[in-house]
Coordinates of C-alpha atoms in Angstrom, one line a residue:
X68 CA 89.2 103.1 99.6
X69 CA 90.2 101.2 96.5
X70 CA 87.4 100.1 94.1
X71 CA 87.3 97.5 91.4
X72 CA 85.0 96.4 88.6
X73 CA 82.9 93.6 90.1
X74 CA 83.2 91.2 87.2
X75 CA 80.8 92.2 84.4
X76 CA 77.9 93.0 86.8
X77 CA 78.3 96.7 86.1
X78 CA 79.0 97.4 89.7
X79 CA 82.0 98.9 91.4
X80 CA 83.0 97.1 94.6
X81 CA 85.2 98.3 97.5
X82 CA 88.4 96.3 98.0
X83 CA 87.2 95.6 101.6
X84 CA 83.8 94.0 102.1
X85 CA 82.1 94.0 105.5
X86 CA 81.2 90.5 106.7
X87 CA 78.2 90.8 109.0
X88 CA 78.6 87.5 110.9
X89 CA 80.5 88.6 114.0
X90 CA 78.5 91.6 115.3
X91 CA 78.8 92.4 119.1
X92 CA 76.0 90.6 120.9
X93 CA 74.6 90.3 124.4
X94 CA 72.1 88.0 126.2
X95 CA 69.0 88.6 128.2
X96 CA 68.0 85.3 129.7
X97 CA 68.4 82.7 127.1
X98 CA 67.9 85.0 124.1
X99 CA 70.7 86.7 122.2
X100 CA 70.6 90.2 120.8
X101 CA 72.8 92.3 118.6
X102 CA 74.2 95.5 120.1
X103 CA 72.5 97.7 117.5
X104 CA 74.2 100.9 118.7
X105 CA 77.6 99.4 118.2
X106 CA 76.6 97.9 114.8
X107 CA 75.3 101.2 113.6
X108 CA 78.6 102.9 114.5
X109 CA 80.6 100.2 112.8
X110 CA 78.7 100.1 109.5
X111 CA 78.3 103.9 109.3
X112 CA 82.1 104.4 109.8
X113 CA 82.8 101.7 107.2
X114 CA 80.4 103.4 104.7
X115 CA 81.8 106.9 105.3
X116 CA 85.3 105.5 104.7
X117 CA 84.4 103.8 101.4
X118 CA 83.1 100.3 102.1
X119 CA 80.1 99.6 99.9
X120 CA 79.7 95.8 100.1
X121 CA 77.9 94.4 103.1
X122 CA 77.5 90.6 103.3
X123 CA 75.0 89.0 105.7
X124 CA 72.9 85.9 105.9
X125 CA 69.7 84.7 107.7
X126 CA 71.4 82.7 110.4
X127 CA 74.3 85.0 111.3
X128 CA 74.4 86.4 114.8
X129 CA 71.6 84.1 116.1
X130 CA 69.4 85.1 113.2
X131 CA 69.7 88.8 114.0
X132 CA 72.3 90.0 111.5
X133 CA 70.0 90.9 108.6
X134 CA 67.7 93.1 110.7
X135 CA 70.7 94.8 112.3
X136 CA 72.2 95.5 108.8
X137 CA 68.9 96.9 107.5
X138 CA 68.7 99.3 110.5
X139 CA 72.3 100.4 110.2
X140 CA 72.3 101.2 106.5
X141 CA 68.9 102.6 106.1
X142 CA 70.1 106.2 105.5
X143 CA 72.4 105.1 102.7
X144 CA 70.8 102.0 101.3
X145 CA 70.8 103.2 97.7
X146 CA 74.6 103.8 97.8
X147 CA 75.7 100.3 98.8
X148 CA 75.5 96.7 97.7
X149 CA 73.8 94.3 100.1
X150 CA 74.6 90.6 99.8
X151 CA 72.6 87.9 101.6
X152 CA 71.9 84.2 101.1
X153 CA 69.3 81.5 100.6
X154 CA 69.9 78.5 102.8
X155 CA 70.3 75.4 100.7
X156 CA 68.2 73.1 102.8
X157 CA 67.1 69.7 101.6
X158 CA 63.5 70.8 101.3
X159 CA 64.2 74.0 99.3
X160 CA 61.5 74.4 96.6
X161 CA 60.7 77.4 94.4
X162 CA 58.0 78.4 96.8
X163 CA 60.3 78.2 99.8
X164 CA 63.0 80.0 98.0
X165 CA 60.6 82.9 97.4
X166 CA 59.4 82.8 101.0
X167 CA 63.0 83.0 102.3
X168 CA 63.7 85.8 99.9
X169 CA 60.7 87.8 101.1
X170 CA 61.8 87.2 104.7
X171 CA 65.2 88.5 104.0
X172 CA 63.8 91.6 102.3
X173 CA 61.6 92.3 105.3
X174 CA 64.4 91.8 107.8
X175 CA 66.7 94.0 105.8
X176 CA 63.9 96.6 105.3
X177 CA 64.7 96.9 101.6
X178 CA 62.8 96.5 98.3
X179 CA 65.7 94.5 96.7
X180 CA 68.8 92.6 97.4
X181 CA 71.8 93.3 95.2
X182 CA 73.5 89.9 95.4
X183 CA 71.4 86.9 96.5
X184 CA 73.5 83.8 97.0
X185 CA 72.7 80.1 96.9
X186 CA 74.4 79.6 100.3
X187 CA 77.3 77.2 100.9
X188 CA 76.6 74.9 98.0
X189 CA 78.6 72.0 96.7
X190 CA 78.2 69.9 93.6
X191 CA 75.7 67.5 95.1
X192 CA 73.4 70.4 96.3
X193 CA 73.8 72.1 93.0
X194 CA 72.9 69.0 90.9
X195 CA 70.3 67.4 93.2
X196 CA 68.7 70.4 94.7
X197 CA 69.1 73.6 92.7
X198 CA 68.9 72.0 89.3
X199 CA 66.4 69.3 90.2
X200 CA 64.0 71.8 91.8
X201 CA 64.4 74.4 89.0
X202 CA 65.7 76.9 91.4
X203 CA 67.8 78.7 88.8
X204 CA 64.7 79.5 87.0
X205 CA 63.1 80.7 90.3
X206 CA 66.1 83.0 90.9
X207 CA 65.8 84.4 87.3
X208 CA 62.2 85.2 87.9
X209 CA 62.9 87.0 91.1
X210 CA 65.5 89.0 89.2
X211 CA 63.1 89.9 86.5
X212 CA 60.7 91.1 89.2
X213 CA 63.4 93.3 90.7
X214 CA 63.6 91.5 94.0
X215 CA 67.2 90.6 93.4
X216 CA 69.7 92.3 91.1
X217 CA 72.3 89.6 90.7
X218 CA 72.3 85.8 91.1
X219 CA 75.2 84.5 93.1
X220 CA 76.6 81.5 95.0
X221 CA 78.9 80.9 98.0
X222 CA 80.9 77.7 97.9
X223 CA 82.3 74.9 100.0
X224 CA 83.5 71.9 97.9
X225 CA 86.4 70.7 95.7
X226 CA 87.4 73.6 93.3
X227 CA 86.4 71.5 90.3
X228 CA 82.8 71.9 91.2
X229 CA 83.0 75.7 90.7
X230 CA 83.6 75.2 86.9
X231 CA 80.7 72.8 86.8
X232 CA 78.3 75.2 88.6
X233 CA 79.3 78.2 86.5
X234 CA 79.3 76.4 83.1
X235 CA 76.1 74.5 83.5
X236 CA 74.2 77.5 84.8
X237 CA 75.4 79.5 81.7
X238 CA 74.2 76.7 79.4
X239 CA 70.8 76.7 81.1
X240 CA 70.5 80.4 80.4
X241 CA 70.8 81.6 84.0
X242 CA 74.3 82.9 84.5
X243 CA 75.9 83.1 87.9
X244 CA 77.1 86.7 88.4
X245 CA 79.3 86.5 91.5
X246 CA 81.0 83.9 93.7
X247 CA 82.0 84.0 97.3
X248 CA 84.6 81.4 98.3
X249 CA 87.4 80.6 100.7
X250 CA 90.8 82.2 99.7
X251 CA 93.8 83.4 101.6
X252 CA 97.6 83.1 101.7
X253 CA 97.2 79.8 103.6
X254 CA 94.5 78.3 101.5
X255 CA 94.9 78.9 97.8
X256 CA 93.0 75.9 96.6
X257 CA 90.4 78.0 94.8
X258 CA 92.9 80.3 93.1
X259 CA 92.7 78.7 89.7
X260 CA 88.9 78.8 89.7
X261 CA 88.8 82.4 90.9
X262 CA 90.8 83.2 87.7
X263 CA 88.4 81.1 85.6
X264 CA 85.2 82.7 86.9
X265 CA 86.7 86.1 86.7
X266 CA 87.5 85.6 83.1
X267 CA 83.9 84.4 82.6
X268 CA 82.7 87.7 83.9
X269 CA 81.7 86.8 87.5
X270 CA 82.5 89.1 90.4
X271 CA 84.8 87.4 92.9
X272 CA 84.8 87.8 96.7
X273 CA 87.1 86.0 99.2
X274 CA 85.9 85.0 102.6
X275 CA 88.5 84.2 105.3
X276 CA 91.2 86.5 104.0
X277 CA 93.0 86.3 107.4
X278 CA 92.8 82.5 107.5
X279 CA 90.2 82.2 110.2
X280 CA 92.3 84.4 112.5
X281 CA 95.5 82.5 111.9
X282 CA 97.1 85.5 110.3
X283 CA 95.8 88.1 112.7
X284 CA 98.6 87.7 115.3
X285 CA 101.9 89.5 114.8
X286 CA 104.7 87.5 113.3
X287 CA 107.7 88.1 111.1
X288 CA 106.1 86.2 108.2
X289 CA 106.5 88.9 105.6
X290 CA 110.1 89.5 106.4
X291 CA 110.7 85.7 106.2
X292 CA 109.0 85.4 102.9
X293 CA 110.5 88.5 101.2
X294 CA 113.6 89.6 103.1
X295 CA 112.0 93.0 103.5
X296 CA 111.0 94.9 106.7
X297 CA 108.2 93.3 108.6
X298 CA 104.6 94.4 108.2
X299 CA 101.6 93.4 110.4
X300 CA 100.6 89.9 109.4
X301 CA 96.9 90.8 109.0
X302 CA 98.1 93.5 106.6
X303 CA 100.1 90.9 104.6
X304 CA 97.0 88.7 104.5
X305 CA 94.8 91.4 103.1
X306 CA 97.4 92.7 100.6
X307 CA 98.0 89.2 99.4
X308 CA 94.3 88.6 98.6
X309 CA 93.9 92.0 97.0
X310 CA 97.1 91.5 95.0
X311 CA 95.4 88.8 93.1
X312 CA 94.3 90.5 89.9
X313 CA 91.3 88.1 89.6
X314 CA 89.9 88.9 93.0
X315 CA 87.6 91.9 93.4
X316 CA 87.0 92.0 97.2
X317 CA 88.2 90.6 100.5
X318 CA 85.5 90.1 103.0
X319 CA 86.3 90.6 106.7
X320 CA 84.0 89.6 109.6
X321 CA 84.6 92.6 111.8
X322 CA 83.7 92.5 115.5
X323 CA 84.3 96.0 116.8
X324 CA 85.0 99.6 115.6
X325 CA 88.8 99.2 116.2
X326 CA 88.9 96.3 113.7
X327 CA 86.8 98.3 111.2
X328 CA 89.3 101.2 111.4
X329 CA 92.3 98.9 111.1
X330 CA 90.9 97.1 108.0
X331 CA 89.7 100.3 106.3
X332 CA 93.2 101.7 106.7
X333 CA 94.8 98.7 105.1
X334 CA 92.3 98.5 102.2
X335 CA 92.7 102.3 101.6
X336 CA 96.5 102.0 101.5
X337 CA 98.0 102.9 98.1
X338 CA 100.9 100.5 98.7
X339 CA 98.9 97.4 97.7
X340 CA 100.9 94.5 96.3
X341 CA 101.5 94.6 92.6
X342 CA 100.7 91.5 90.6
X343 CA 104.4 90.8 90.4
X344 CA 104.8 91.0 94.2
X345 CA 101.7 88.8 94.6
X346 CA 103.3 86.2 92.4
X347 CA 106.5 86.4 94.3
X348 CA 104.7 85.8 97.6
X349 CA 102.8 82.9 96.1
X350 CA 106.2 81.3 95.1
X351 CA 107.3 81.6 98.7
X352 CA 104.3 79.7 100.0
X353 CA 106.3 76.4 100.4
X354 CA 108.0 78.1 103.3
X355 CA 104.8 78.2 105.3
X356 CA 103.0 75.0 104.5
X357 CA 103.1 74.1 108.2
X358 CA 100.6 76.9 108.7
X359 CA 97.9 74.8 107.1
X360 CA 98.0 72.0 109.6
X361 CA 94.6 71.7 111.3
X362 CA 93.2 74.5 109.1
X363 CA 90.1 75.6 111.1
X364 CA 88.6 78.8 109.6
X365 CA 86.5 79.6 112.7
X366 CA 83.3 79.5 110.7
X367 CA 81.5 77.9 113.6
X368 CA 79.4 75.6 111.4
X369 CA 80.3 72.9 113.9
X370 CA 78.5 74.7 116.6
X371 CA 76.5 74.2 118.7
X372 CA 78.1 71.1 120.1
X373 CA 75.6 68.8 122.0
X374 CA 77.9 68.9 125.0
X375 CA 78.9 72.5 124.5
X376 CA 82.6 72.0 123.5
X377 CA 83.7 75.3 121.9
X378 CA 85.6 73.6 119.1
X379 CA 86.6 76.8 117.2
X380 CA 87.9 78.4 120.3
X381 CA 90.1 75.3 121.2
X382 CA 91.5 75.1 117.7
X383 CA 92.3 78.8 117.8
X384 CA 94.4 78.1 120.9
X385 CA 96.3 75.5 118.9
X386 CA 96.9 78.1 116.2
X387 CA 98.7 80.3 118.8
X388 CA 100.6 77.3 120.0
X389 CA 101.6 75.7 116.8
X390 CA 101.7 78.4 114.2
X391 CA 102.9 81.4 116.1
X392 CA 104.9 79.6 118.8
X393 CA 103.0 81.4 121.6
X394 CA 102.9 78.2 123.7
X395 CA 102.5 79.8 127.1
X396 CA 99.8 82.1 125.9
X397 CA 97.9 79.2 124.3
X398 CA 98.0 77.2 127.6
X399 CA 96.9 80.3 129.6
X400 CA 93.9 80.6 127.2
X401 CA 93.1 76.9 127.9
X402 CA 93.4 77.5 131.7
X403 CA 91.0 80.4 131.5
X404 CA 88.6 78.4 129.3
X405 CA 88.5 75.6 131.9
X406 CA 88.0 78.0 134.8
X407 CA 84.9 79.2 133.0
X408 CA 83.6 75.6 132.8
X409 CA 84.7 75.1 129.2
X410 CA 84.2 71.6 127.9
X411 CA 87.0 69.6 126.3
X412 CA 87.4 66.3 124.4
X413 CA 87.0 64.6 127.8
X414 CA 83.3 65.5 127.6
X415 CA 82.9 64.5 123.9
X416 CA 80.2 61.9 123.2
X417 CA 81.9 61.1 119.8
X418 CA 78.6 61.7 118.0
X419 CA 80.4 63.1 114.9
X420 CA 77.8 65.8 114.3
X421 CA 80.5 68.4 114.1
X422 CA 82.4 66.6 111.4
X423 CA 79.3 66.3 109.2
X424 CA 78.8 70.0 109.4
X425 CA 82.4 71.1 108.8
X426 CA 82.9 72.7 105.4
X427 CA 86.7 71.9 105.6
X428 CA 86.0 68.2 106.3
X429 CA 88.3 68.2 109.3
X430 CA 88.8 65.1 111.5
X431 CA 87.5 67.2 114.4
X432 CA 87.3 64.5 117.0
X433 CA 90.8 63.2 116.3
X434 CA 92.3 66.7 116.3
X435 CA 90.3 67.8 119.4
X436 CA 91.7 64.9 121.3
X437 CA 95.3 65.8 120.3
X438 CA 94.9 69.5 121.0
X439 CA 93.2 69.1 124.4
X440 CA 95.9 66.7 125.6
X441 CA 98.6 69.1 124.4
X442 CA 97.1 72.2 125.9
X443 CA 96.0 70.6 129.2
X444 CA 99.3 68.9 130.0

């Protein structure tokens, strides 16, 4: 496994981080559970093969991820970095921040959290919630008491807000120490700010390195971009992220042991892109702009839908259809979805709840109508 300095935090971080939001689950009645045996196998294998950064959150896997992580890493807790998050709810006060932190500590069965994030913030939440309610000071106090080791944030907003968040927190005397944001070969909007915060000493972690699954299917993209022999597209996606000299870690939400093994192999490969190769790939990006049409990351923030439309699943079908040209496969996926009583735009009540929750601000209803018509024809 390749390791990098994690900004100026004093930590070394593995090039591959384990995103703990897609653990295997099962249901008993109406209640969902994580398959702990499989999770243990996945996280132990990742650790034994060099992964030392595990990122979870209170709501992941139907609120079961933190506890599953705590169980899986218990034997090697002191040898890894655990990242989790504080929900940026409208009623977040210093007291609630501390209650949520204590809850995460209990679920993770640990005395401290290495990187505690203000979760999914934007400029409005930062200015009118975090600053207004003196939550930076609360985080600093928790750090002084040893409950957290580093103050961090994850981000969904215009890139310019990143500079505002980092600079103002520094002026107030409570520096942000790491940032988690969207970044991949399809979506480079945060690239300039990743460079900026890295130069300011923050650790940098990318979520969505395979573009919400858009880069997981096999294509000849690398050959088209470089004229060289093809490599697996997911490998291209990871190597592009890790070729960025300002990025410390690429976070992958791994669902099964095979995915863990595959990603560990890529991250341990000594043929990572050089900075020059990374720049060359970036210059070739104009060739794949069409990939960014209807850019759904599969984050599932739009779920649950009141009428149970699986929006991320349907948009994934469109990725196969439009990006990879696998039209028959995409239509077969839709047929299977409908056979299992899957809901489509025909069932939509047009309430718009999904669009209010979408971090990418997609016109979900308009696109859902178009995609369902295309795949159902």
